[in-house]
GROMACS .gro file of C-alpha atoms in nm:
model
  390
    1MET     CA    1  -0.496  -2.115   2.996
    2LYS     CA    2  -0.666  -2.385   2.789
    3VAL     CA    3  -0.853  -2.292   2.472
    4THR     CA    4  -0.971  -2.485   2.165
    5PHE     CA    5  -1.001  -2.319   1.823
    6ASN     CA    6  -1.130  -2.397   1.479
    7LYS     CA    7  -0.810  -2.458   1.280
    8GLU     CA    8  -0.896  -2.230   0.984
    9SER     CA    9  -1.008  -1.945   1.212
   10LEU     CA   10  -0.690  -1.956   1.421
   11LEU     CA   11  -0.458  -1.987   1.121
   12SER     CA   12  -0.623  -1.692   0.941
   13ALA     CA   13  -0.603  -1.473   1.252
   14ILE     CA   14  -0.236  -1.554   1.317
   15THR     CA   15  -0.134  -1.511   0.952
   16ARG     CA   16  -0.306  -1.173   0.922
   17SER     CA   17  -0.147  -1.052   1.245
   18LEU     CA   18   0.212  -1.133   1.145
   19GLY     CA   19   0.259  -0.811   0.946
   20CYS     CA   20   0.228  -0.612   1.270
   21VAL     CA   21   0.482  -0.816   1.466
   22SER     CA   22   0.796  -0.621   1.552
   23SER     CA   23   1.130  -0.720   1.399
   24ASP     CA   24   1.314  -0.552   1.690
   25LYS     CA   25   1.503  -0.839   1.856
   26THR     CA   26   1.562  -0.641   2.176
   27MET     CA   27   1.198  -0.642   2.291
   28GLY     CA   28   1.067  -0.997   2.327
   29SER     CA   29   0.707  -0.907   2.409
   30ILE     CA   30   0.641  -0.742   2.073
   31GLU     CA   31   0.827  -1.006   1.872
   32GLY     CA   32   0.531  -1.238   1.921
   33ILE     CA   33   0.154  -1.229   1.898
   34TYR     CA   34  -0.075  -1.189   2.197
   35ILE     CA   35  -0.348  -1.447   2.255
   36GLY     CA   36  -0.590  -1.383   2.539
   37THR     CA   37  -0.935  -1.500   2.644
   38SER     CA   38  -1.200  -1.227   2.641
   39SER     CA   39  -1.504  -1.439   2.733
   40SER     CA   40  -1.606  -1.804   2.762
   41ASN     CA   41  -1.642  -1.832   2.384
   42GLU     CA   42  -1.403  -1.576   2.239
   43CYS     CA   43  -1.032  -1.494   2.221
   44MET     CA   44  -0.844  -1.184   2.115
   45ILE     CA   45  -0.539  -1.216   1.892
   46CYS     CA   46  -0.322  -0.906   1.867
   47ALA     CA   47   0.011  -0.789   1.728
   48TYR     CA   48   0.164  -0.445   1.788
   49ASP     CA   49   0.504  -0.300   1.698
   50TYR     CA   50   0.446   0.049   1.851
   51GLU     CA   51   0.378   0.197   1.504
   52LYS     CA   52   0.093  -0.021   1.386
   53GLY     CA   53  -0.110  -0.304   1.530
   54MET     CA   54  -0.392  -0.546   1.459
   55LYS     CA   55  -0.667  -0.675   1.685
   56ILE     CA   56  -0.890  -0.970   1.598
   57PHE     CA   57  -1.161  -1.150   1.796
   58ILE     CA   58  -1.241  -1.511   1.701
   59SER     CA   59  -1.465  -1.779   1.849
   60ALA     CA   60  -1.309  -2.035   2.083
   61ASP     CA   61  -1.404  -2.288   2.351
   62VAL     CA   62  -1.243  -2.152   2.668
   63GLU     CA   63  -1.185  -2.407   2.946
   64GLU     CA   64  -0.934  -2.196   3.142
   65SER     CA   65  -0.887  -1.822   3.088
   66GLY     CA   66  -0.546  -1.662   3.050
   67THR     CA   67  -0.305  -1.479   2.823
   68MET     CA   68   0.020  -1.550   2.639
   69VAL     CA   69   0.267  -1.398   2.395
   70ILE     CA   70   0.405  -1.657   2.154
   71ASN     CA   71   0.611  -1.670   1.835
   72GLY     CA   72   0.349  -1.619   1.564
   73THR     CA   73   0.554  -1.751   1.271
   74LYS     CA   74   0.628  -2.081   1.445
   75LEU     CA   75   0.273  -2.114   1.571
   76ALA     CA   76   0.133  -2.054   1.221
   77SER     CA   77   0.365  -2.320   1.076
   78ILE     CA   78   0.252  -2.572   1.339
   79VAL     CA   79  -0.122  -2.496   1.305
   80LYS     CA   80  -0.102  -2.520   0.925
   81PHE     CA   81  -0.008  -2.888   0.938
   82MET     CA   82  -0.229  -2.994   1.228
   83PRO     CA   83  -0.512  -3.235   1.135
   84GLY     CA   84  -0.812  -3.059   1.294
   85ARG     CA   85  -0.928  -2.843   1.585
   86ILE     CA   86  -0.641  -2.684   1.779
   87THR     CA   87  -0.602  -2.679   2.157
   88LEU     CA   88  -0.360  -2.434   2.323
   89GLU     CA   89  -0.269  -2.506   2.682
   90THR     CA   90  -0.013  -2.322   2.894
   91SER     CA   91   0.186  -2.451   3.190
   92ASP     CA   92   0.366  -2.277   3.474
   93ASN     CA   93   0.709  -2.369   3.335
   94GLY     CA   94   0.675  -2.132   3.037
   95THR     CA   95   0.579  -2.387   2.770
   96ALA     CA   96   0.261  -2.392   2.566
   97THR     CA   97   0.130  -2.720   2.428
   98ILE     CA   98  -0.035  -2.710   2.084
   99SER     CA   99  -0.231  -3.028   2.016
  100SER     CA  100  -0.470  -3.162   1.756
  101GLY     CA  101  -0.579  -3.526   1.746
  102LYS     CA  102  -0.268  -3.729   1.827
  103SER     CA  103  -0.029  -3.453   1.716
  104LYS     CA  104   0.137  -3.242   1.986
  105PHE     CA  105   0.395  -2.961   1.987
  106GLN     CA  106   0.545  -2.747   2.261
  107LEU     CA  107   0.665  -2.386   2.227
  108PHE     CA  108   0.800  -2.141   2.481
  109TYR     CA  109   0.577  -1.844   2.560
  110ILE     CA  110   0.586  -1.542   2.789
  111ASN     CA  111   0.307  -1.403   3.003
  112GLY     CA  112   0.058  -1.179   2.823
  113ASP     CA  113   0.100  -0.913   3.094
  114THR     CA  114   0.434  -0.818   2.932
  115PHE     CA  115   0.261  -0.719   2.605
  116PRO     CA  116   0.251  -0.339   2.556
  117PRO     CA  117  -0.084  -0.172   2.623
  118ILE     CA  118  -0.290  -0.098   2.313
  119PRO     CA  119  -0.342   0.280   2.269
  120GLU     CA  120  -0.678   0.405   2.395
  121LEU     CA  121  -0.807   0.637   2.125
  122SER     CA  122  -1.099   0.879   2.107
  123PRO     CA  123  -1.144   0.953   1.735
  124ASP     CA  124  -1.341   1.259   1.627
  125ARG     CA  125  -1.339   1.219   1.246
  126PHE     CA  126  -1.491   0.931   1.051
  127PHE     CA  127  -1.533   0.816   0.693
  128SER     CA  128  -1.562   0.492   0.497
  129LEU     CA  129  -1.461   0.353   0.158
  130PRO     CA  130  -1.548   0.035  -0.034
  131GLN     CA  131  -1.261  -0.212  -0.017
  132ASN     CA  132  -1.227  -0.233  -0.397
  133VAL     CA  133  -1.200   0.146  -0.424
  134LEU     CA  134  -0.929   0.166  -0.157
  135ARG     CA  135  -0.744  -0.131  -0.308
  136LYS     CA  136  -0.736   0.039  -0.648
  137LEU     CA  137  -0.621   0.371  -0.501
  138ILE     CA  138  -0.333   0.200  -0.321
  139ASN     CA  139  -0.227  -0.016  -0.616
  140GLN     CA  140  -0.219   0.279  -0.853
  141THR     CA  141  -0.020   0.521  -0.637
  142SER     CA  142   0.187   0.340  -0.372
  143PHE     CA  143   0.473   0.271  -0.615
  144ALA     CA  144   0.562   0.642  -0.590
  145ILE     CA  145   0.593   0.650  -0.208
  146SER     CA  146   0.943   0.755  -0.106
  147HIS     CA  147   1.179   0.541   0.106
  148ASP     CA  148   1.392   0.843   0.200
  149GLU     CA  149   1.358   0.883   0.577
  150SER     CA  150   1.512   1.232   0.562
  151ARG     CA  151   1.176   1.356   0.423
  152PRO     CA  152   0.921   1.178   0.645
  153MET     CA  153   0.614   1.338   0.486
  154LEU     CA  154   0.694   1.158   0.157
  155THR     CA  155   0.725   0.813   0.318
  156GLY     CA  156   0.348   0.764   0.322
  157LEU     CA  157   0.033   0.797   0.115
  158TYR     CA  158  -0.138   1.136   0.147
  159PHE     CA  159  -0.520   1.139   0.165
  160GLU     CA  160  -0.758   1.427   0.096
  161VAL     CA  161  -1.111   1.313   0.184
  162LYS     CA  162  -1.430   1.505   0.101
  163ALA     CA  163  -1.795   1.404   0.119
  164ASP     CA  164  -1.805   1.288  -0.244
  165ASN     CA  165  -1.440   1.247  -0.343
  166VAL     CA  166  -1.115   1.091  -0.227
  167ARG     CA  167  -0.774   1.197  -0.357
  168VAL     CA  168  -0.453   1.010  -0.277
  169VAL     CA  169  -0.105   1.141  -0.357
  170ALA     CA  170   0.242   0.985  -0.351
  171CYS     CA  171   0.575   1.143  -0.444
  172ASP     CA  172   0.933   1.013  -0.427
  173SER     CA  173   1.106   1.314  -0.592
  174PHE     CA  174   1.125   1.119  -0.921
  175ARG     CA  175   0.752   1.060  -0.973
  176LEU     CA  176   0.426   1.215  -0.861
  177ALA     CA  177   0.110   1.004  -0.855
  178ILE     CA  178  -0.236   1.155  -0.803
  179ARG     CA  179  -0.560   0.957  -0.805
  180ASP     CA  180  -0.916   1.090  -0.762
  181VAL     CA  181  -1.227   0.878  -0.710
  182LYS     CA  182  -1.581   1.007  -0.677
  183THR     CA  183  -1.754   0.810  -0.402
  184ASP     CA  184  -1.981   0.869  -0.103
  185THR     CA  185  -1.738   0.869   0.193
  186LYS     CA  186  -2.007   0.905   0.463
  187MET     CA  187  -1.769   1.143   0.636
  188SER     CA  188  -1.854   1.302   0.970
  189SER     CA  189  -1.663   1.520   1.213
  190ALA     CA  190  -1.721   1.645   1.565
  191SER     CA  191  -1.599   1.989   1.457
  192GLY     CA  192  -1.785   1.997   1.124
  193GLU     CA  193  -1.474   1.972   0.902
  194GLU     CA  194  -1.549   1.943   0.530
  195GLU     CA  195  -1.216   1.786   0.437
  196PHE     CA  196  -0.980   1.543   0.612
  197ARG     CA  197  -0.609   1.542   0.531
  198PHE     CA  198  -0.364   1.286   0.667
  199ILE     CA  199  -0.062   1.072   0.572
  200LEU     CA  200  -0.065   0.695   0.622
  201PRO     CA  201   0.285   0.543   0.659
  202LEU     CA  202   0.412   0.302   0.393
  203LYS     CA  203   0.419   0.005   0.634
  204THR     CA  204   0.051   0.056   0.712
  205ILE     CA  205  -0.029   0.093   0.343
  206ASN     CA  206   0.149  -0.237   0.275
  207GLU     CA  207  -0.056  -0.408   0.547
  208LEU     CA  208  -0.381  -0.270   0.406
  209ALA     CA  209  -0.288  -0.385   0.055
  210ARG     CA  210  -0.223  -0.734   0.195
  211LEU     CA  211  -0.552  -0.751   0.385
  212ILE     CA  212  -0.821  -0.600   0.166
  213ASP     CA  213  -1.004  -0.775  -0.118
  214ASP     CA  214  -1.159  -0.662  -0.443
  215LYS     CA  215  -1.514  -0.640  -0.305
  216ASP     CA  216  -1.776  -0.376  -0.226
  217GLU     CA  217  -1.774  -0.415   0.153
  218GLU     CA  218  -1.680  -0.098   0.335
  219ILE     CA  219  -1.375  -0.017   0.542
  220LYS     CA  220  -1.428   0.236   0.820
  221PHE     CA  221  -1.163   0.495   0.913
  222SER     CA  222  -1.166   0.668   1.253
  223LEU     CA  223  -0.910   0.946   1.298
  224THR     CA  224  -0.742   1.134   1.577
  225ARG     CA  225  -0.472   1.391   1.512
  226LYS     CA  226  -0.189   1.138   1.535
  227ARG     CA  227  -0.351   0.798   1.484
  228VAL     CA  228  -0.605   0.610   1.274
  229ILE     CA  229  -0.825   0.307   1.342
  230ILE     CA  230  -0.922   0.105   1.033
  231SER     CA  231  -1.209  -0.140   1.083
  232MET     CA  232  -1.331  -0.408   0.844
  233LYS     CA  233  -1.517  -0.739   0.832
  234MET     CA  234  -1.304  -1.043   0.747
  235ARG     CA  235  -1.375  -1.414   0.725
  236TYR     CA  236  -1.221  -1.652   0.980
  237GLY     CA  237  -1.322  -2.007   0.901
  238ASP     CA  238  -1.703  -2.010   0.874
  239GLU     CA  239  -1.744  -1.677   1.053
  240GLU     CA  240  -1.718  -1.314   0.950
  241ARG     CA  241  -1.565  -1.114   1.234
  242ASP     CA  242  -1.449  -0.758   1.301
  243THR     CA  243  -1.082  -0.688   1.232
  244THR     CA  244  -0.912  -0.368   1.349
  245LEU     CA  245  -0.587  -0.225   1.215
  246PHE     CA  246  -0.455   0.076   1.405
  247SER     CA  247  -0.160   0.293   1.313
  248ARG     CA  248   0.020   0.615   1.385
  249LEU     CA  249  -0.009   0.890   1.121
  250ILE     CA  250   0.285   1.087   0.985
  251ASP     CA  251   0.240   1.410   1.177
  252GLN     CA  252   0.370   1.652   0.914
  253MET     CA  253   0.234   1.879   0.643
  254TYR     CA  254   0.249   1.725   0.296
  255LEU     CA  255   0.433   1.910   0.022
  256GLU     CA  256   0.247   2.151  -0.207
  257TYR     CA  257   0.241   1.904  -0.493
  258ASP     CA  258   0.022   2.118  -0.722
  259ARG     CA  259   0.304   2.362  -0.785
  260PHE     CA  260   0.514   2.090  -0.948
  261ILE     CA  261   0.259   2.028  -1.225
  262PRO     CA  262   0.355   2.219  -1.545
  263ASN     CA  263   0.072   2.439  -1.668
  264GLU     CA  264   0.214   2.555  -2.001
  265SER     CA  265   0.271   2.233  -2.194
  266LYS     CA  266   0.349   2.271  -2.565
  267THR     CA  267   0.351   1.916  -2.701
  268PHE     CA  268   0.048   1.689  -2.658
  269VAL     CA  269   0.059   1.321  -2.746
  270THR     CA  270  -0.207   1.048  -2.749
  271VAL     CA  271  -0.068   0.694  -2.744
  272ASP     CA  272  -0.185   0.337  -2.680
  273ARG     CA  273  -0.078   0.256  -2.324
  274LYS     CA  274  -0.005  -0.113  -2.388
  275GLU     CA  275   0.205  -0.041  -2.697
  276LEU     CA  276   0.416   0.209  -2.506
  277SER     CA  277   0.443  -0.023  -2.205
  278ASP     CA  278   0.554  -0.315  -2.425
  279ALA     CA  279   0.818  -0.097  -2.594
  280LEU     CA  280   0.951   0.012  -2.253
  281GLU     CA  281   0.963  -0.349  -2.132
  282ARG     CA  282   1.185  -0.429  -2.429
  283ALA     CA  283   1.399  -0.122  -2.361
  284ALA     CA  284   1.436  -0.230  -1.998
  285LEU     CA  285   1.629  -0.536  -2.116
  286VAL     CA  286   1.903  -0.288  -2.204
  287THR     CA  287   1.858  -0.008  -1.951
  288GLU     CA  288   1.812  -0.233  -1.645
  289ASP     CA  289   2.101  -0.468  -1.720
  290ARG     CA  290   2.308  -0.449  -1.403
  291ILE     CA  291   2.683  -0.454  -1.458
  292GLN     CA  292   2.935  -0.371  -1.189
  293GLY     CA  293   3.045  -0.010  -1.222
  294GLN     CA  294   2.792   0.062  -1.500
  295ALA     CA  295   2.519   0.319  -1.426
  296LYS     CA  296   2.170   0.251  -1.559
  297SER     CA  297   2.118   0.402  -1.902
  298VAL     CA  298   1.836   0.634  -2.002
  299VAL     CA  299   1.546   0.535  -2.225
  300LYS     CA  300   1.497   0.809  -2.485
  301LEU     CA  301   1.156   0.906  -2.620
  302SER     CA  302   1.170   1.100  -2.946
  303PHE     CA  303   0.834   1.249  -3.049
  304ASP     CA  304   0.881   1.305  -3.422
  305ASP     CA  305   0.576   1.405  -3.625
  306GLN     CA  306   0.318   1.124  -3.573
  307MET     CA  307   0.574   0.869  -3.457
  308LEU     CA  308   0.731   0.794  -3.118
  309ASN     CA  309   1.080   0.647  -3.131
  310VAL     CA  310   1.183   0.456  -2.817
  311SER     CA  311   1.557   0.387  -2.789
  312ALA     CA  312   1.824   0.297  -2.535
  313ILE     CA  313   2.194   0.224  -2.540
  314SER     CA  314   2.410   0.057  -2.274
  315ILE     CA  315   2.742  -0.123  -2.249
  316ASN     CA  316   2.566  -0.446  -2.347
  317GLY     CA  317   2.362  -0.336  -2.647
  318LYS     CA  318   2.104  -0.114  -2.811
  319VAL     CA  319   1.729  -0.118  -2.861
  320PHE     CA  320   1.502   0.078  -3.097
  321ASP     CA  321   1.122   0.078  -3.131
  322GLU     CA  322   0.858   0.281  -3.316
  323ILE     CA  323   0.500   0.352  -3.207
  324GLN     CA  324   0.229   0.532  -3.402
  325ILE     CA  325   0.094   0.834  -3.208
  326GLU     CA  326  -0.123   1.141  -3.247
  327LYS     CA  327   0.073   1.456  -3.172
  328GLU     CA  328   0.005   1.827  -3.154
  329GLY     CA  329   0.288   2.074  -3.108
  330PRO     CA  330   0.663   2.072  -3.172
  331ASP     CA  331   0.883   1.760  -3.189
  332LEU     CA  332   1.067   1.674  -2.870
  333LEU     CA  333   1.339   1.441  -2.739
  334ILE     CA  334   1.329   1.348  -2.368
  335GLY     CA  335   1.488   1.080  -2.147
  336PHE     CA  336   1.356   0.883  -1.846
  337ASP     CA  337   1.446   0.614  -1.598
  338CYS     CA  338   1.279   0.321  -1.776
  339LYS     CA  339   1.168   0.133  -1.463
  340LYS     CA  340   1.008   0.440  -1.306
  341LEU     CA  341   0.820   0.519  -1.626
  342LEU     CA  342   0.698   0.158  -1.643
  343ASP     CA  343   0.565   0.189  -1.287
  344ILE     CA  344   0.363   0.491  -1.393
  345LEU     CA  345   0.212   0.312  -1.693
  346GLY     CA  346   0.131   0.017  -1.467
  347GLY     CA  347  -0.068   0.251  -1.244
  348ALA     CA  348  -0.267   0.391  -1.537
  349ASP     CA  349  -0.574   0.192  -1.641
  350ASP     CA  350  -0.698   0.373  -1.954
  351GLU     CA  351  -0.629   0.198  -2.284
  352THR     CA  352  -0.526   0.531  -2.433
  353ILE     CA  353  -0.321   0.787  -2.244
  354LYS     CA  354  -0.236   1.153  -2.301
  355LEU     CA  355   0.119   1.283  -2.255
  356SER     CA  356   0.177   1.656  -2.207
  357LEU     CA  357   0.532   1.790  -2.244
  358THR     CA  358   0.701   2.128  -2.222
  359SER     CA  359   1.073   2.062  -2.275
  360SER     CA  360   1.335   1.790  -2.236
  361LEU     CA  361   1.411   1.917  -1.883
  362MET     CA  362   1.056   1.953  -1.747
  363SER     CA  363   0.826   1.683  -1.612
  364MET     CA  364   0.597   1.492  -1.846
  365ILE     CA  365   0.230   1.470  -1.745
  366VAL     CA  366   0.058   1.134  -1.796
  367GLU     CA  367  -0.323   1.133  -1.789
  368GLY     CA  368  -0.611   0.919  -1.911
  369ALA     CA  369  -0.734   1.023  -2.255
  370ASP     CA  370  -1.099   0.973  -2.154
  371SER     CA  371  -1.091   1.023  -1.773
  372GLU     CA  372  -1.365   1.287  -1.793
  373GLU     CA  373  -1.615   1.013  -1.877
  374LYS     CA  374  -1.542   0.814  -1.558
  375ASN     CA  375  -1.583   0.860  -1.183
  376THR     CA  376  -1.208   0.823  -1.144
  377LYS     CA  377  -0.915   1.013  -1.290
  378PHE     CA  378  -0.540   1.009  -1.254
  379LEU     CA  379  -0.242   1.233  -1.312
  380TYR     CA  380   0.118   1.118  -1.299
  381LEU     CA  381   0.433   1.324  -1.333
  382ALA     CA  382   0.749   1.162  -1.473
  383ILE     CA  383   1.064   1.364  -1.405
  384PRO     CA  384   1.316   1.340  -1.691
  385MET     CA  385   1.681   1.243  -1.674
  386ARG     CA  386   1.963   1.430  -1.842
  387MET     CA  387   2.082   1.260  -2.159
  388ARG     CA  388   2.445   1.233  -2.257
  389GLU     CA  389   2.538   1.318  -2.611
  390SER     CA  390   2.576   1.008  -2.831
   0.00000   0.00000   0.00000
């Protein structure tokens, strides 16, 4: 195999593939990235860890066809500091020579035939989203994805896709995040389904968040029952080429999240999101102070007339803040994990938010105060913590 690449194209392709390289040290073929010639002027670069994978085609000058699996991290480090166009050449003794100008490196490689076969999929459901819409949906909900493997359905982002609306949901048993966006999804289905429901695993969500940009270009989703193919255009050097991310889906029913939302709130509060977020950041200096043997303390929110008192106490100190609010209903004292509540406020994007509360032991609803005027709306649930008597 002997192939010459544009440096920027090759480096971009390798770097984007690294997130799909397996960390399992017992299977050498999936610890590296696959590079193979597909025609006289094109190469395929692929990574696959049996859960998710990426496939990229970039332009190349192919003198001798062939395939290889090589350490992607080391190859990226070498290519990054090469002076110009990159030539990869393999030899029969298991070494690949990477050269550019007068610079030359050698790395060990294994034959591309050892790389696992990419799943052959026949999707029957399709839809698309603008990249900036998907990016926003992920950024504003993924913080609430659970890491508890004992409940697999919660370890991903749940999608409900309709012709004119997309809803994403995440829940980690401490927070519930729901985001709706009105958009033309261009959905189609071989069976005429009017709604698609599926769960994308957290690792795939993290890869998507790393890859997509804040632009209007569309990302296409193609679904089977157990897998998804995500296709997008990405720039490699001076070219824009197709990039494909494929992943398994979490093959479980998602929880009935609607039943956790309180429907008989008694206290309703309107507050400036930044003021509340700033007060919680100050409280976090006390609540998040890690001391051996000391549990995190609770941040207390006391809704008293038209004032919100934010306070916390720990072994290292105390904090107290006041924020002007608009309140309807009875006064209330409630406690939260400060960091988790900050994550929720970070996901909200309205300047003014509405808090709906029932009691000190029931979840607080966080919504945008003017979401009805937009094509997007959100609802977060913050589950309270029990407060010890002072």
